[in-house]
Amino acid sequence: MTDEPRFEHPPEEAATSYLADGYSLRSWFLTTDHKRIALLYLVSITFFFLVGAGAAALIRLDLLTPQGDLLSNDGYNRAFSIHGIVMVWFFLIPAIPNVLGNFLVPIMIGARDLAFPRLNLLSWYIYILSGLLTLYVVVGGGVDTGWTFYTPLSSVYANGAVVATIVAVFISGFSTILTGLNFIVTIHKLRAPGMTWSRLPLFIWSHYAVSIIFVLATPVLAITLLLVAAERLIGIGVFDPRLGGDPLLFQHLFWFYSHPAVYIMVLPALGVVSELITAAAHKRIFGYWFVAFASIAIAVIGFMVWGHHMFVSGQSVYASAVFSFLSIAVAVPSAIKVYNWTVTLYKADIAIDAPLLFALGFIGLFVAGGLTGLMLAMLAIDVHVTDTYFVVAHFHYIMVGGSVTAFFGGLHFWWPKITGRLYNETLARIAAILILIGFNITFFPQFMLGYEGMPRRYHVYPPEFQVLHVISSMGAALLAIGYAMPAVYLIWSLLPGGRRAPANPWGASGLEWTTSSPPPQHNFIGQPVVVRQPYDYPLAHPVSRDDG
Amino acid sequence: MSGTVRLLLAWAALMALLALTLGAAFLPLGPAKPWIAFAIATAKAALVLWFFMEMRSERGLARLAMLAGFVWLAILFALTATDYLTRAWMT
């Protein structure tokens, strides 16, 4: 153990925490403090998570019986459409970047705030505006296109509030782009002295990679959806063959955004897990540069794989072969990360706290989702299981098993830093295990359902599928309990008398753990100077959780 | 030339190119028609980038960021073309 300090900066004096810096509504709704904006996002995405979860509950209840006794055909279409739209654009995409990223990116690089604090606040207001419009759609009749808005269903035949939904998603895209722009400029321009690119935490690398996707992919979705709205309203011939258009063009443009959007959800999760693994192992990450550049590689190659969503659409088989190869290639950087996390844990002095349990759950679910993704990247298997529950299970393993589990892991890991409070560790461990079990009971039967031929987006199905559907719905109930538990004990920790968190309850490295919990308004007292490599364990002065 | 005059000239050029787009749409240009439309559109985009987005006075990182946009556009076009250009091979 070395006595040399990892970072050099003036000692933390008693400073007003960002939470104590004003209690009025104005101090929250007009704040430009990235930490408060992160909390605004946390409350907002939690609300939309509940909306999306409510739709999911309706879907799972309806699927308990083969006749679809709960919802009408139209009602079922609307339920899964709202579930997808809300969960993708109003929960999954903003969850980690806008909550954890907003809070941590400036602190991790030793900055006072993001490069454009007002733009950050504007981003939240744009998100809220688009969210309100989506809620209007929910109560005003719904939409029945699915979250994918495929033409000609969306442009000609759908009878829901298609244009309003498209406008909502279009507006939310600006929020995303502004966040990406803010992160890119902040990471380039506001790093503390000594915070070189080789010293960046992997959380920052993954947020840099995801910001590239935000900025480069989102405009394509915006234009594509506007074209759908224009075709629906004034009949321009872009996607309608009767007017000289091509419906497959929509799928090319949509998936050019929406496949990278999967990486938008996963890349920040990969960054979170790198932090959780190293903190739990108290070891430098194995192969720092490989993990860092794997994020960039996933971001870039992720743009070249979209055609695997179109293998049975009528796309040229030659194009499909190219996309199949590229889709398999993107598994390589993902696998590098998994191997490196595993090696990092090898022979480590591991602290099995809730964040690590979430991280381990993430790795297992991400591997299952990734390997089934490889199956789907192969033409012959994909033809067999396209538009079945196999695909539904696969992307839920990645987007829920991966991203949501990592989000919960990150929330638990940084909760003491964000709020200055410690939660009940035993309950947190139970919740982590319950979520893992509940998730697998919910979604693993869906692999079997899909492989047996149960199509997605149908609520009337042959009776032989009922047993697996009932198991899946039971798992969803367990999963709901697992997700509800943190809401209880995390809020409980905020009540008067809750245990106070020390600056570094995990004994973790990283600039964020050198400032007080919660941090002062400008994150640090004075300018931190970074003098050591990232994940430079063992720390000079580790502080265990029990010392707090 | 002052900045305002330069921007006005760029705007006038954009309007001229818009008229050209409209005119070209009515000309019997055959298979060359979309390529001419693409060429005019590219010229418009270049004018916007160079003058209105001030790439003419930017250096280094900002130009690299602009270039990244084009690279990604090239990915979109190239991989989409793998579909459209090979559909006829399937009989």
XYZ file of C-alpha atoms in Angstrom:
639
model
C 0.000 0.000 0.000
C 1.346 3.381 -0.929
C 1.087 6.553 1.075
C 1.157 8.692 -2.024
C -2.123 10.533 -2.631
C -3.978 9.574 -5.801
C -5.229 13.075 -6.376
C -3.937 16.369 -5.216
C -6.440 18.986 -4.301
C -7.181 21.168 -1.322
C -8.754 19.292 1.586
C -12.517 19.199 1.616
C -13.852 21.717 4.021
C -17.397 21.907 5.204
C -19.112 23.174 2.072
C -22.775 23.524 1.316
C -23.881 20.416 -0.501
C -25.707 20.817 -3.781
C -28.839 19.470 -2.099
C -28.773 22.179 0.559
C -28.213 24.925 -1.974
C -31.799 26.188 -2.038
C -35.062 24.418 -1.353
C -37.515 26.412 -3.484
C -39.162 25.039 -6.620
C -37.313 27.737 -8.542
C -33.974 26.448 -7.247
C -34.823 23.083 -8.797
C -36.692 23.943 -11.991
C -34.317 26.711 -13.050
C -31.142 25.062 -11.828
C -28.167 24.703 -14.119
C -26.353 22.387 -11.704
C -25.772 19.099 -13.530
C -26.369 17.176 -10.298
C -29.803 18.648 -9.711
C -30.711 18.170 -13.385
C -29.689 14.532 -12.982
C -32.186 14.234 -10.135
C -34.890 15.914 -12.229
C -34.213 13.236 -14.831
C -34.268 10.498 -12.182
C -37.757 11.467 -11.057
C -38.963 11.874 -14.672
C -37.631 8.575 -15.999
C -38.996 6.778 -12.940
C -42.441 8.148 -13.779
C -42.183 7.004 -17.391
C -40.837 3.638 -16.242
C -44.062 3.240 -14.275
C -46.131 4.154 -17.362
C -44.245 1.615 -19.492
C -44.430 -0.978 -16.726
C -48.195 -0.450 -16.453
C -48.534 -1.275 -20.153
C -46.295 -4.311 -19.663
C -48.491 -5.470 -16.784
C -51.551 -5.276 -19.047
C -49.745 -7.288 -21.720
C -48.632 -10.019 -19.311
C -52.079 -10.236 -17.703
C -53.735 -10.467 -21.110
C -51.375 -13.266 -22.155
C -52.364 -15.422 -19.171
C -55.150 -16.929 -21.275
C -54.943 -18.041 -24.918
C -58.087 -16.124 -25.872
C -56.777 -12.682 -24.853
C -59.599 -12.160 -22.402
C -58.470 -8.863 -20.913
C -57.812 -6.582 -23.894
C -59.387 -6.159 -27.299
C -57.198 -6.707 -30.362
C -56.894 -2.954 -30.741
C -56.260 -2.482 -27.039
C -53.472 -5.070 -27.104
C -51.839 -3.339 -30.083
C -51.973 -0.055 -28.221
C -50.601 -1.583 -25.005
C -47.467 -3.047 -26.616
C -46.937 0.074 -28.722
C -47.030 2.393 -25.727
C -44.906 -0.046 -23.725
C -42.211 -0.001 -26.406
C -42.312 3.704 -27.192
C -42.253 4.824 -23.559
C -39.660 2.314 -22.429
C -37.277 2.949 -25.337
C -37.370 6.727 -25.703
C -38.502 7.878 -22.292
C -36.774 5.412 -20.001
C -34.020 3.265 -21.490
C -32.292 5.821 -23.695
C -32.162 8.614 -21.096
C -31.801 6.396 -17.995
C -28.067 5.975 -17.545
C -26.707 8.922 -19.586
C -29.123 11.515 -18.297
C -29.218 10.434 -14.663
C -25.878 8.816 -13.832
C -24.015 10.406 -16.753
C -25.318 13.867 -15.969
C -24.364 13.503 -12.333
C -21.003 11.831 -12.810
C -19.377 12.928 -16.071
C -18.256 16.342 -14.740
C -17.270 14.987 -11.319
C -15.327 12.055 -12.745
C -13.191 14.335 -14.909
C -12.771 17.005 -12.233
C -14.998 19.675 -13.803
C -17.359 22.089 -12.074
C -20.259 21.343 -14.429
C -21.012 20.286 -17.994
C -19.734 22.571 -20.746
C -23.210 23.990 -21.449
C -25.208 23.993 -18.189
C -28.206 25.881 -19.620
C -28.346 23.569 -22.599
C -28.429 20.718 -20.101
C -31.514 22.198 -18.431
C -33.081 22.858 -21.848
C -32.497 19.216 -22.676
C -34.604 18.201 -19.650
C -37.417 20.596 -20.586
C -37.452 19.237 -24.134
C -37.607 15.722 -22.716
C -40.556 16.718 -20.509
C -42.350 18.387 -23.437
C -42.013 15.269 -25.563
C -43.031 13.117 -22.601
C -46.187 15.166 -22.045
C -47.081 14.775 -25.711
C -46.631 11.026 -25.344
C -48.920 11.028 -22.310
C -51.463 12.902 -24.418
C -51.220 10.063 -26.936
C -51.713 7.498 -24.151
C -54.899 9.111 -22.854
C -56.050 10.376 -26.247
C -56.585 7.048 -27.976
C -53.120 5.560 -28.187
C -51.119 4.369 -31.152
C -51.038 0.908 -32.700
C -47.927 0.842 -34.862
C -45.546 -0.727 -32.375
C -42.469 1.253 -31.416
C -41.046 0.592 -34.891
C -43.575 2.656 -36.917
C -43.166 0.362 -39.930
C -44.577 1.641 -43.207
C -47.115 1.267 -44.760
C -48.845 0.444 -41.444
C -47.848 3.762 -39.893
C -48.133 5.880 -43.035
C -51.403 4.501 -44.401
C -53.337 1.988 -42.304
C -52.816 2.729 -38.601
C -55.729 4.548 -37.007
C -54.142 5.797 -33.779
C -52.440 9.081 -32.932
C -49.482 8.283 -35.173
C -48.467 11.831 -36.057
C -48.637 13.029 -32.424
C -46.443 10.119 -31.346
C -43.983 10.782 -34.143
C -43.789 14.447 -33.144
C -43.178 13.396 -29.511
C -40.314 11.090 -30.485
C -38.983 13.747 -32.886
C -38.896 16.316 -30.064
C -37.297 13.899 -27.604
C -34.486 13.424 -30.127
C -33.382 17.010 -29.622
C -33.006 16.347 -25.907
C -30.792 13.383 -26.722
C -28.678 15.298 -29.244
C -28.107 18.177 -26.817
C -26.995 15.772 -24.097
C -24.576 14.055 -26.479
C -23.168 17.380 -27.633
C -22.745 18.502 -24.030
C -20.886 15.322 -23.045
C -18.557 15.405 -26.064
C -17.540 19.037 -25.478
C -17.238 18.515 -21.721
C -14.980 15.475 -22.090
C -12.812 17.256 -24.639
C -12.564 20.614 -22.950
C -13.185 20.435 -19.209
C -10.917 17.656 -17.983
C -8.996 18.558 -14.834
C -5.227 19.066 -15.000
C -3.633 15.636 -15.213
C -6.845 13.934 -16.402
C -5.349 12.701 -19.667
C -7.263 10.457 -22.065
C -5.385 7.462 -20.661
C -6.615 8.326 -17.170
C -10.288 8.630 -18.062
C -12.564 6.289 -16.135
C -14.182 3.688 -18.400
C -17.561 5.167 -17.513
C -16.410 8.303 -19.331
C -15.161 6.346 -22.354
C -18.512 4.631 -22.704
C -20.367 7.944 -22.371
C -18.089 9.457 -24.986
C -18.916 6.569 -27.321
C -22.635 6.833 -26.669
C -22.546 10.590 -27.244
C -21.141 9.962 -30.728
C -24.174 7.779 -31.443
C -26.524 10.377 -29.940
C -25.226 13.076 -32.249
C -24.798 11.035 -35.432
C -27.780 8.673 -35.352
C -30.624 10.658 -33.833
C -30.980 13.130 -36.739
C -31.590 10.199 -39.101
C -34.491 9.009 -36.949
C -35.877 12.548 -36.786
C -35.886 12.951 -40.565
C -37.267 9.457 -41.119
C -40.182 9.962 -38.756
C -40.919 13.369 -40.262
C -41.079 11.708 -43.681
C -43.584 9.179 -42.316
C -45.694 12.028 -40.919
C -45.459 13.903 -44.232
C -46.455 10.795 -46.163
C -49.378 10.186 -43.835
C -50.582 13.801 -43.941
C -49.886 14.945 -47.500
C -49.067 11.736 -49.356
C -45.539 12.421 -50.563
C -44.160 9.287 -52.177
C -41.151 8.240 -50.144
C -42.272 4.942 -48.647
C -45.507 4.186 -50.520
C -44.847 2.133 -53.708
C -48.043 3.460 -55.278
C -46.455 6.899 -55.179
C -43.030 5.733 -56.321
C -41.640 5.071 -52.843
C -40.133 2.002 -51.184
C -41.365 0.723 -47.808
C -38.030 -0.969 -47.189
C -36.338 2.420 -47.332
C -38.132 3.197 -44.081
C -36.685 0.096 -42.469
C -33.170 0.984 -43.642
C -33.426 4.505 -42.240
C -35.243 3.485 -39.065
C -32.773 0.745 -38.155
C -29.794 2.931 -39.057
C -30.854 4.794 -35.922
C -32.570 2.110 -33.939
C -29.911 -0.533 -33.950
C -27.306 1.922 -32.648
C -30.059 2.931 -30.205
C -29.651 -0.497 -28.650
C -26.017 0.409 -28.090
C -27.184 3.767 -26.721
C -28.876 1.715 -24.031
C -26.062 -0.785 -23.542
C -22.844 1.237 -23.845
C -23.463 3.366 -20.731
C -24.405 0.152 -18.936
C -21.035 -1.335 -19.927
C -19.366 1.755 -18.465
C -21.287 1.384 -15.213
C -20.358 -2.288 -14.918
C -16.650 -1.547 -15.467
C -16.800 0.809 -12.480
C -18.734 -1.648 -10.315
C -16.411 -4.564 -11.097
C -13.193 -2.677 -10.395
C -14.580 -1.168 -7.183
C -15.734 -4.568 -5.927
C -12.501 -6.302 -6.926
C -10.327 -3.441 -5.697
C -8.150 -4.096 -8.722
C -7.115 -2.174 -11.790
C -9.250 -3.283 -14.733
C -7.624 -5.953 -16.862
C -6.772 -4.438 -20.271
C -7.850 -0.832 -19.773
C -7.275 0.196 -23.387
C -9.055 -2.850 -24.773
C -12.122 -2.086 -22.671
C -11.997 1.611 -23.570
C -11.619 1.054 -27.301
C -14.152 -1.761 -27.249
C -16.707 0.954 -26.421
C -15.635 2.995 -29.432
C -15.575 -0.118 -31.643
C -19.095 -1.067 -30.557
C -20.280 2.478 -31.301
C -18.768 2.426 -34.815
C -19.484 -1.173 -35.870
C -22.943 -0.863 -34.303
C -23.801 1.499 -37.158
C -23.078 -1.175 -39.766
C -25.318 -3.997 -38.626
C -28.842 -2.655 -39.007
C -29.760 -4.904 -41.938
C -30.027 -7.932 -39.638
C -33.467 -6.609 -38.692
C -34.487 -7.027 -42.329
C -33.430 -10.560 -43.268
C -36.978 -11.608 -44.182
C -38.194 -8.209 -45.385
C -37.320 -8.697 -49.048
C -33.883 -7.147 -48.634
C -31.336 -8.540 -51.067
C -29.819 -11.750 -49.760
C -26.379 -10.414 -50.688
C -26.933 -7.405 -48.433
C -28.155 -9.781 -45.749
C -24.922 -11.742 -45.979
C -22.904 -8.542 -45.472
C -25.031 -7.485 -42.513
C -24.836 -10.983 -41.044
C -21.029 -10.884 -41.088
C -20.899 -7.392 -39.575
C -23.422 -8.345 -36.886
C -21.254 -11.253 -35.840
C -18.223 -8.939 -35.826
C -19.789 -6.565 -33.295
C -19.834 -9.407 -30.786
C -16.025 -9.274 -30.589
C -15.658 -5.986 -28.652
C -18.598 -6.976 -26.447
C -16.901 -10.271 -25.646
C -13.625 -8.456 -24.903
C -15.390 -6.524 -22.178
C -16.923 -9.628 -20.627
C -13.610 -11.489 -20.634
C -11.782 -8.514 -19.143
C -14.328 -8.074 -16.339
C -14.035 -11.763 -15.558
C -10.245 -11.632 -15.463
C -10.428 -8.516 -13.300
C -12.435 -10.487 -10.745
C -10.010 -13.428 -10.882
C -8.195 -13.839 -7.543
C -9.487 -10.466 -6.395
C -10.393 -9.493 -2.863
C -14.070 -9.207 -3.768
C -16.597 -7.284 -1.709
C -19.964 -8.904 -2.412
C -22.199 -5.873 -1.978
C -25.410 -5.128 -3.856
C -23.709 -3.219 -6.723
C -21.529 -6.245 -7.491
C -24.544 -8.552 -7.392
C -26.228 -6.300 -9.951
C -23.024 -6.271 -12.020
C -22.726 -10.067 -11.955
C -26.417 -10.329 -12.872
C -25.742 -7.959 -15.731
C -22.860 -10.043 -17.052
C -24.914 -13.240 -17.049
C -27.926 -11.656 -18.715
C -25.794 -9.704 -21.194
C -23.977 -12.879 -22.218
C -27.293 -14.717 -22.694
C -28.683 -11.782 -24.696
C -25.471 -11.470 -26.690
C -25.179 -15.143 -27.570
C -28.802 -15.303 -28.715
C -27.994 -12.148 -30.696
C -25.299 -14.138 -32.490
C -27.905 -16.767 -33.293
C -30.154 -14.049 -34.718
C -27.289 -12.656 -36.770
C -27.134 -15.935 -38.686
C -29.440 -15.940 -41.656
C -30.852 -19.438 -41.365
C -31.740 -19.218 -37.656
C -33.126 -15.715 -38.041
C -35.506 -16.801 -40.775
C -36.874 -19.439 -38.392
C -37.406 -17.136 -35.403
C -38.046 -13.718 -36.965
C -40.989 -11.931 -35.333
C -41.308 -14.587 -32.661
C -40.943 -14.417 -28.902
C -37.341 -15.563 -29.361
C -36.543 -12.072 -30.610
C -38.617 -10.514 -27.813
C -36.671 -12.499 -25.222
C -33.326 -11.670 -26.865
C -33.765 -7.919 -26.843
C -35.249 -7.909 -23.354
C -32.164 -9.760 -22.122
C -30.039 -6.958 -23.586
C -32.207 -3.925 -22.899
C -33.785 -4.900 -19.569
C -31.493 -7.633 -18.280
C -28.519 -5.579 -19.420
C -29.327 -1.897 -19.262
C -31.876 -1.828 -16.450
C -29.848 -4.143 -14.233
C -26.769 -1.977 -14.784
C -28.830 1.141 -14.104
C -29.945 -0.319 -10.781
C -26.373 -1.380 -10.016
C -25.115 2.126 -10.782
C -27.893 3.720 -8.788
C -26.978 1.611 -5.754
C -23.263 2.216 -6.206
C -23.528 5.993 -6.475
C -26.614 6.469 -4.257
C -24.417 7.368 -1.233
C -22.624 9.931 -3.389
C -25.815 11.354 -4.893
C -27.816 11.586 -1.672
C -25.258 11.365 1.102
C -27.186 8.437 2.605
C -26.564 4.694 2.996
C -29.373 2.277 2.221
C -30.141 -1.082 3.789
C -27.534 -3.362 2.233
C -29.342 -6.604 3.090
C -32.536 -5.519 1.367
C -30.491 -4.327 -1.608
C -28.809 -7.732 -1.951
C -32.196 -9.450 -1.779
C -33.561 -7.089 -4.439
C -30.579 -7.769 -6.749
C -31.091 -11.527 -6.481
C -34.861 -11.240 -6.815
C -34.525 -9.154 -9.980
C -32.152 -11.724 -11.489
C -34.470 -14.626 -10.691
C -37.647 -12.729 -11.677
C -36.106 -11.616 -14.930
C -35.088 -15.122 -15.949
C -38.456 -16.612 -15.052
C -40.115 -13.881 -17.133
C -38.001 -13.998 -20.229
C -36.333 -17.397 -20.498
C -39.675 -19.117 -21.283
C -40.061 -16.607 -24.088
C -37.001 -18.071 -25.838
C -38.763 -21.424 -25.748
C -42.064 -19.912 -26.864
C -40.414 -18.193 -29.793
C -38.459 -21.215 -30.888
C -41.686 -23.234 -30.811
C -43.321 -20.648 -33.072
C -45.213 -18.188 -30.845
C -45.299 -14.942 -32.862
C -44.722 -11.582 -31.209
C -47.501 -8.961 -31.101
C -50.293 -11.574 -30.976
C -52.464 -11.968 -27.893
C -54.563 -14.874 -29.126
C -52.439 -17.990 -29.298
C -52.678 -21.821 -29.434
C -53.433 -23.324 -25.990
C -50.202 -25.346 -25.936
C -48.280 -22.112 -25.335
C -50.281 -21.200 -22.227
C -48.060 -22.888 -19.630
C -44.977 -20.961 -20.712
C -46.971 -17.714 -20.914
C -48.284 -18.217 -17.377
C -44.748 -18.904 -16.099
C -43.585 -15.745 -17.863
C -46.348 -13.660 -16.289
C -45.583 -15.093 -12.827
C -41.946 -14.132 -13.320
C -43.037 -10.630 -14.289
C -44.849 -10.320 -10.942
C -41.656 -11.371 -9.149
C -39.653 -8.937 -11.253
C -42.071 -6.137 -10.344
C -41.510 -6.845 -6.634
C -37.746 -6.791 -7.246
C -37.987 -3.430 -9.011
C -40.300 -1.990 -6.349
C -38.023 -2.912 -3.434
C -35.280 -0.353 -4.199
C -37.925 2.360 -4.457
C -38.857 1.585 -0.849
C -35.459 1.258 0.824
C -33.776 3.986 -1.227
C -36.514 6.479 -0.329
C -36.424 5.141 3.241
C -32.727 6.024 3.418
C -33.596 9.668 2.763
C -35.834 9.993 5.787
C -34.547 11.833 8.856
C -32.341 9.511 10.833
C -31.051 7.697 7.747
C -27.388 6.674 7.943
C -24.993 9.288 6.556
C -22.577 8.201 3.854
C -18.870 8.951 4.098
C -17.041 10.356 1.075
C -15.881 6.918 -0.073
C -18.094 4.174 1.343
C -16.844 1.495 -1.082
C -13.153 2.247 -0.834
C -13.295 2.910 -4.571
C -10.962 4.866 -6.804
C -12.141 7.723 -8.977
C -12.407 11.459 -8.507
C -16.047 11.291 -7.451
C -15.037 9.464 -4.275
C -12.597 12.177 -3.249
C -15.295 14.780 -2.767
C -17.885 14.859 -0.033
C -21.162 12.913 -0.131
C -23.229 14.650 -1.392
C -20.808 16.858 -3.314
C -20.698 20.626 -2.913
C -22.355 22.844 -5.491
C -19.276 23.000 -7.728
C -18.263 19.399 -7.025
C -14.898 20.118 -5.425
C -13.417 22.716 -3.121
C -10.739 24.040 -5.420
C -9.399 22.453 -8.580
C -8.477 18.764 -8.331
C -5.261 17.685 -10.010
C -4.986 14.071 -11.136
C -1.608 12.488 -10.541
C -2.244 8.748 -10.865
C -3.614 6.192 -13.276
C -7.286 5.165 -13.121
C -8.275 2.212 -10.925
C -5.009 2.600 -9.083
C -5.673 0.051 -6.355
C -4.847 -0.385 -3.573
C -5.860 3.090 -2.539
C -3.646 5.193 -0.330
C -6.340 5.673 2.274
C -9.153 3.227 1.656
C -12.214 3.773 3.763
C -14.443 0.791 4.225
C -18.184 0.999 4.278
C -18.233 0.085 7.988
C -16.002 2.979 8.901
C -18.701 5.395 7.814
C -15.949 41.261 -48.193
C -17.920 41.755 -44.985
C -19.479 38.803 -43.192
C -23.024 39.985 -43.921
C -22.419 40.330 -47.656
C -20.801 36.903 -47.716
C -23.810 35.349 -46.022
C -26.209 37.156 -48.360
C -24.277 35.854 -51.368
C -24.351 32.332 -49.928
C -28.101 32.684 -49.413
C -28.554 33.913 -52.999
C -26.542 30.911 -54.219
C -28.790 28.609 -52.194
C -31.884 30.169 -53.741
C -30.382 29.747 -57.213
C -29.642 26.097 -56.483
C -33.211 25.668 -55.223
C -34.489 27.042 -58.541
C -32.133 24.639 -60.305
C -33.547 21.707 -58.291
C -37.063 22.701 -59.252
C -36.144 23.185 -62.914
C -34.242 19.899 -63.108
C -37.279 18.061 -61.787
C -39.188 19.004 -64.955
C -36.408 18.276 -67.448
C -36.307 14.922 -69.297
C -32.942 13.863 -67.881
C -33.614 10.133 -67.751
C -31.440 8.032 -65.441
C -29.211 11.036 -64.752
C -32.039 12.804 -62.955
C -31.430 11.545 -59.393
C -27.675 12.013 -59.722
C -28.144 15.626 -60.798
C -30.521 16.150 -57.858
C -27.925 14.617 -55.500
C -25.214 16.868 -56.931
C -27.299 20.002 -56.414
C -28.235 18.904 -52.893
C -24.558 18.292 -52.087
C -23.680 21.772 -53.320
C -26.384 23.249 -51.075
C -25.142 21.300 -48.064
C -21.577 22.433 -48.771
C -22.671 26.083 -48.866
C -24.510 25.736 -45.559
C -21.537 24.007 -43.938
C -18.938 26.357 -45.285
C -20.619 29.685 -44.695
C -23.558 29.377 -42.291
C -21.949 26.776 -40.021
C -18.656 28.681 -40.377
C -16.509 25.687 -41.303
C -14.397 28.039 -43.400
C -12.986 29.575 -40.201
C -12.847 26.384 -38.153
C -9.829 24.127 -37.811
C -8.843 20.761 -36.375
C -11.377 19.116 -34.137
C -14.453 20.940 -35.487
C -13.597 19.934 -39.057
C -12.937 16.403 -37.884
C -16.399 16.342 -36.304
C -17.883 17.544 -39.601
C -15.962 14.861 -41.449
C -17.350 12.247 -39.049
C -20.850 13.271 -40.142
C -19.936 12.593 -43.765
C -18.315 9.281 -42.937
C -21.490 8.175 -41.180
C -23.582 9.351 -44.107
C -21.312 7.303 -46.377
C -21.935 4.246 -44.165
C -25.689 4.805 -44.457
C -25.567 5.158 -48.244
C -23.039 2.393 -48.887
C -24.718 -0.292 -46.815
C -28.172 0.683 -48.043
C -26.778 0.368 -51.555
C -25.718 -3.213 -50.831
C -29.440 -3.906 -50.773
C -30.687 -1.776 -53.664
C -27.827 -2.523 -56.045
C -27.986 -6.285 -55.575
C -31.752 -6.875 -55.527
C -31.721 -7.463 -59.265
C -29.239 -10.319 -58.775
C -31.986 -12.330 -57.092
C -34.125 -14.003 -59.688
